[in-house]
mmCIF file with all atom_site columns, C-alpha atoms in Angstrom:
data_model
loop_
_atom_site.group_PDB
_atom_site.id
_atom_site.type_symbol
_atom_site.label_atom_id
_atom_site.label_alt_id
_atom_site.label_comp_id
_atom_site.label_asym_id
_atom_site.label_entity_id
_atom_site.label_seq_id
_atom_site.pdbx_PDB_ins_code
_atom_site.Cartn_x
_atom_site.Cartn_y
_atom_site.Cartn_z
_atom_site.occupancy
_atom_site.B_iso_or_equiv
_atom_site.pdbx_formal_charge
_atom_site.auth_seq_id
_atom_site.auth_comp_id
_atom_site.auth_asym_id
_atom_site.auth_atom_id
_atom_site.pdbx_PDB_model_num
ATOM 1  C CA . MET A 1 1  ? -3.310  6.636  158.920 1.00 67.00 ? 1  MET A CA 1
ATOM 2  C CA . ALA A 1 2  ? 0.365   7.431  158.522 1.00 74.00 ? 2  ALA A CA 1
ATOM 3  C CA . ASN A 1 3  ? 2.577   4.402  158.085 1.00 86.00 ? 3  ASN A CA 1
ATOM 4  C CA . SER A 1 4  ? 6.064   5.617  157.232 1.00 90.00 ? 4  SER A CA 1
ATOM 5  C CA . ASN A 1 5  ? 7.690   3.805  160.187 1.00 89.00 ? 5  ASN A CA 1
ATOM 6  C CA . ILE A 1 6  ? 9.290   7.116  161.164 1.00 93.00 ? 6  ILE A CA 1
ATOM 7  C CA . PRO A 1 7  ? 7.551   8.083  164.405 1.00 94.00 ? 7  PRO A CA 1
ATOM 8  C CA . TRP A 1 8  ? 7.915   11.857 164.206 1.00 94.00 ? 8  TRP A CA 1
ATOM 9  C CA . VAL A 1 9  ? 6.773   11.936 160.555 1.00 94.00 ? 9  VAL A CA 1
ATOM 10 C CA . ASP A 1 10 ? 3.737   9.810  161.400 1.00 94.00 ? 10 ASP A CA 1
ATOM 11 C CA . PHE A 1 11 ? 2.953   12.038 164.380 1.00 95.00 ? 11 PHE A CA 1
ATOM 12 C CA . LEU A 1 12 ? 3.165   15.262 162.348 1.00 95.00 ? 12 LEU A CA 1
ATOM 13 C CA . PHE A 1 13 ? 1.073   13.797 159.534 1.00 94.00 ? 13 PHE A CA 1
ATOM 14 C CA . GLU A 1 14 ? -1.636  12.631 161.923 1.00 95.00 ? 14 GLU A CA 1
ATOM 15 C CA . LEU A 1 15 ? -1.597  15.996 163.691 1.00 96.00 ? 15 LEU A CA 1
ATOM 16 C CA . ALA A 1 16 ? -1.987  17.839 160.373 1.00 94.00 ? 16 ALA A CA 1
ATOM 17 C CA . VAL A 1 17 ? -4.869  15.581 159.315 1.00 94.00 ? 17 VAL A CA 1
ATOM 18 C CA . TYR A 1 18 ? -6.522  16.076 162.707 1.00 96.00 ? 18 TYR A CA 1
ATOM 19 C CA . TRP A 1 19 ? -6.392  19.865 162.302 1.00 96.00 ? 19 TRP A CA 1
ATOM 20 C CA . LEU A 1 20 ? -7.658  19.670 158.725 1.00 95.00 ? 20 LEU A CA 1
ATOM 21 C CA . TYR A 1 21 ? -10.684 17.725 159.967 1.00 96.00 ? 21 TYR A CA 1
ATOM 22 C CA . LYS A 1 22 ? -11.242 20.228 162.799 1.00 97.00 ? 22 LYS A CA 1
ATOM 23 C CA . ILE A 1 23 ? -11.033 23.172 160.375 1.00 96.00 ? 23 ILE A CA 1
ATOM 24 C CA . SER A 1 24 ? -13.436 21.424 158.001 1.00 97.00 ? 24 SER A CA 1
ATOM 25 C CA . GLU A 1 25 ? -15.933 20.975 160.862 1.00 97.00 ? 25 GLU A CA 1
ATOM 26 C CA . ILE A 1 26 ? -15.660 24.641 161.859 1.00 97.00 ? 26 ILE A CA 1
ATOM 27 C CA . LEU A 1 27 ? -16.077 25.903 158.282 1.00 96.00 ? 27 LEU A CA 1
ATOM 28 C CA . GLY A 1 28 ? -18.744 23.367 157.377 1.00 97.00 ? 28 GLY A CA 1
ATOM 29 C CA . ILE A 1 29 ? -16.865 22.058 154.356 1.00 97.00 ? 29 ILE A CA 1
ATOM 30 C CA . THR A 1 30 ? -15.180 18.760 153.603 1.00 96.00 ? 30 THR A CA 1
ATOM 31 C CA . TYR A 1 31 ? -11.621 17.723 154.408 1.00 93.00 ? 31 TYR A CA 1
ATOM 32 C CA . GLU A 1 32 ? -10.840 17.662 150.677 1.00 95.00 ? 32 GLU A CA 1
ATOM 33 C CA . GLU A 1 33 ? -12.120 21.221 150.207 1.00 96.00 ? 33 GLU A CA 1
ATOM 34 C CA . VAL A 1 34 ? -9.914  22.445 153.042 1.00 96.00 ? 34 VAL A CA 1
ATOM 35 C CA . ASN A 1 35 ? -6.955  20.743 151.335 1.00 94.00 ? 35 ASN A CA 1
ATOM 36 C CA . VAL A 1 36 ? -7.758  22.483 148.050 1.00 96.00 ? 36 VAL A CA 1
ATOM 37 C CA . TRP A 1 37 ? -8.097  25.889 149.727 1.00 96.00 ? 37 TRP A CA 1
ATOM 38 C CA . ILE A 1 38 ? -4.806  25.498 151.563 1.00 96.00 ? 38 ILE A CA 1
ATOM 39 C CA . PHE A 1 39 ? -2.621  23.888 148.911 1.00 95.00 ? 39 PHE A CA 1
ATOM 40 C CA . CYS A 1 40 ? -4.150  25.187 145.668 1.00 97.00 ? 40 CYS A CA 1
ATOM 41 C CA . VAL A 1 41 ? -5.194  28.689 146.724 1.00 97.00 ? 41 VAL A CA 1
ATOM 42 C CA . ALA A 1 42 ? -3.555  29.996 149.908 1.00 98.00 ? 42 ALA A CA 1
ATOM 43 C CA . TRP A 1 43 ? -0.103  28.453 149.498 1.00 97.00 ? 43 TRP A CA 1
ATOM 44 C CA . PRO A 1 44 ? 0.470   29.738 145.925 1.00 98.00 ? 44 PRO A CA 1
ATOM 45 C CA . ILE A 1 45 ? -0.769  33.221 146.877 1.00 99.00 ? 45 ILE A CA 1
ATOM 46 C CA . LEU A 1 46 ? 1.585   33.330 149.872 1.00 98.00 ? 46 LEU A CA 1
ATOM 47 C CA . SER A 1 47 ? 4.480   32.023 147.768 1.00 98.00 ? 47 SER A CA 1
ATOM 48 C CA . ILE A 1 48 ? 3.938   34.690 145.103 1.00 99.00 ? 48 ILE A CA 1
ATOM 49 C CA . GLY A 1 49 ? 3.691   37.349 147.826 1.00 98.00 ? 49 GLY A CA 1
ATOM 50 C CA . LEU A 1 50 ? 6.942   36.208 149.426 1.00 98.00 ? 50 LEU A CA 1
ATOM 51 C CA . ILE A 1 51 ? 8.717   36.162 146.060 1.00 99.00 ? 51 ILE A CA 1
ATOM 52 C CA . GLY A 1 52 ? 7.477   39.728 145.521 1.00 98.00 ? 52 GLY A CA 1
ATOM 53 C CA . CYS A 1 53 ? 8.883   40.739 148.922 1.00 98.00 ? 53 CYS A CA 1
ATOM 54 C CA . VAL A 1 54 ? 12.272  39.212 148.103 1.00 98.00 ? 54 VAL A CA 1
ATOM 55 C CA . ILE A 1 55 ? 12.393  41.049 144.758 1.00 98.00 ? 55 ILE A CA 1
ATOM 56 C CA . TYR A 1 56 ? 11.403  44.358 146.394 1.00 98.00 ? 56 TYR A CA 1
ATOM 57 C CA . LEU A 1 57 ? 13.933  44.007 149.226 1.00 97.00 ? 57 LEU A CA 1
ATOM 58 C CA . THR A 1 58 ? 16.705  42.999 146.817 1.00 96.00 ? 58 THR A CA 1
ATOM 59 C CA . ARG A 1 59 ? 16.058  46.085 144.681 1.00 96.00 ? 59 ARG A CA 1
ATOM 60 C CA . GLU A 1 60 ? 15.882  48.326 147.759 1.00 93.00 ? 60 GLU A CA 1
ATOM 61 C CA . ASN A 1 61 ? 19.148  46.872 149.062 1.00 91.00 ? 61 ASN A CA 1
ATOM 62 C CA . ARG A 1 62 ? 20.864  47.509 145.727 1.00 91.00 ? 62 ARG A CA 1
ATOM 63 C CA . ARG A 1 63 ? 19.520  51.079 145.648 1.00 90.00 ? 63 ARG A CA 1
ATOM 64 C CA . LEU A 1 64 ? 20.833  51.784 149.140 1.00 86.00 ? 64 LEU A CA 1
ATOM 65 C CA . ARG A 1 65 ? 24.223  50.279 148.301 1.00 85.00 ? 65 ARG A CA 1
ATOM 66 C CA . ARG A 1 66 ? 24.445  52.480 145.195 1.00 86.00 ? 66 ARG A CA 1
ATOM 67 C CA . GLN A 1 67 ? 23.772  55.515 147.400 1.00 85.00 ? 67 GLN A CA 1
ATOM 68 C CA . ASN A 1 68 ? 26.417  54.303 149.870 1.00 80.00 ? 68 ASN A CA 1
ATOM 69 C CA . MET A 1 69 ? 23.803  54.062 152.603 1.00 75.00 ? 69 MET A CA 1
ATOM 70 C CA . ILE A 1 70 ? 24.806  50.461 153.358 1.00 70.00 ? 70 ILE A CA 1
ATOM 71 C CA . SER A 1 71 ? 28.392  49.295 153.511 1.00 70.00 ? 71 SER A CA 1
ATOM 72 C CA . PRO A 1 72 ? 29.362  45.965 151.904 1.00 68.00 ? 72 PRO A CA 1
ATOM 73 C CA . SER A 1 73 ? 29.383  44.436 155.395 1.00 72.00 ? 73 SER A CA 1
ATOM 74 C CA . GLY A 1 74 ? 25.712  45.348 155.761 1.00 67.00 ? 74 GLY A CA 1
ATOM 75 C CA . LYS A 1 75 ? 26.233  48.150 158.295 1.00 72.00 ? 75 LYS A CA 1
ATOM 76 C CA . ILE A 1 76 ? 23.953  51.151 157.822 1.00 70.00 ? 76 ILE A CA 1
ATOM 77 C CA . GLN A 1 77 ? 25.950  54.337 157.430 1.00 69.00 ? 77 GLN A CA 1
ATOM 78 C CA . ASN A 1 78 ? 24.899  57.767 158.581 1.00 66.00 ? 78 ASN A CA 1
ATOM 79 C CA . ARG A 1 79 ? 25.374  59.970 155.511 1.00 62.00 ? 79 ARG A CA 1
ATOM 80 C CA . SER A 1 80 ? 25.130  63.262 157.396 1.00 60.00 ? 80 SER A CA 1
ATOM 81 C CA . ARG A 1 81 ? 28.077  62.316 159.633 1.00 57.00 ? 81 ARG A CA 1
ATOM 82 C CA . LYS A 1 82 ? 29.993  61.010 156.637 1.00 57.00 ? 82 LYS A CA 1
ATOM 83 C CA . LEU A 1 83 ? 29.434  64.227 154.677 1.00 56.00 ? 83 LEU A CA 1
ATOM 84 C CA . ALA A 1 84 ? 30.506  66.330 157.676 1.00 56.00 ? 84 ALA A CA 1
ATOM 85 C CA . GLY A 1 85 ? 33.771  64.405 157.923 1.00 60.00 ? 85 GLY A CA 1
ATOM 86 C CA . VAL A 1 86 ? 32.954  62.923 161.330 1.00 58.00 ? 86 VAL A CA 1
ATOM 87 C CA . THR A 1 87 ? 34.398  59.480 161.922 1.00 60.00 ? 87 THR A CA 1
ATOM 88 C CA . ASP A 1 88 ? 33.765  57.021 164.710 1.00 58.00 ? 88 ASP A CA 1
ATOM 89 C CA . HIS A 1 89 ? 36.823  56.080 166.726 1.00 59.00 ? 89 HIS A CA 1
ATOM 90 C CA . LEU A 1 90 ? 36.556  53.197 169.144 1.00 53.00 ? 90 LEU A CA 1
#
């Protein structure tokens, strides 16, 4: 099937096609339908979900930085100790 003359690319392609055929047998649908479900339905939904997670985490990070809960270096600060004037000495 694969004919890129790059052995590892050919191997991965043939492995992916093999699993697509196995999944199509298990689900009782065609190879092409499995491709559509994966690349036209599942992948876009996952991508949108991951983009949503990045947006949420970015906003949460900014909120915590504004409240001085996270230092610029990324270290989480304990506000109760900071308010009490306790400092860590190493």
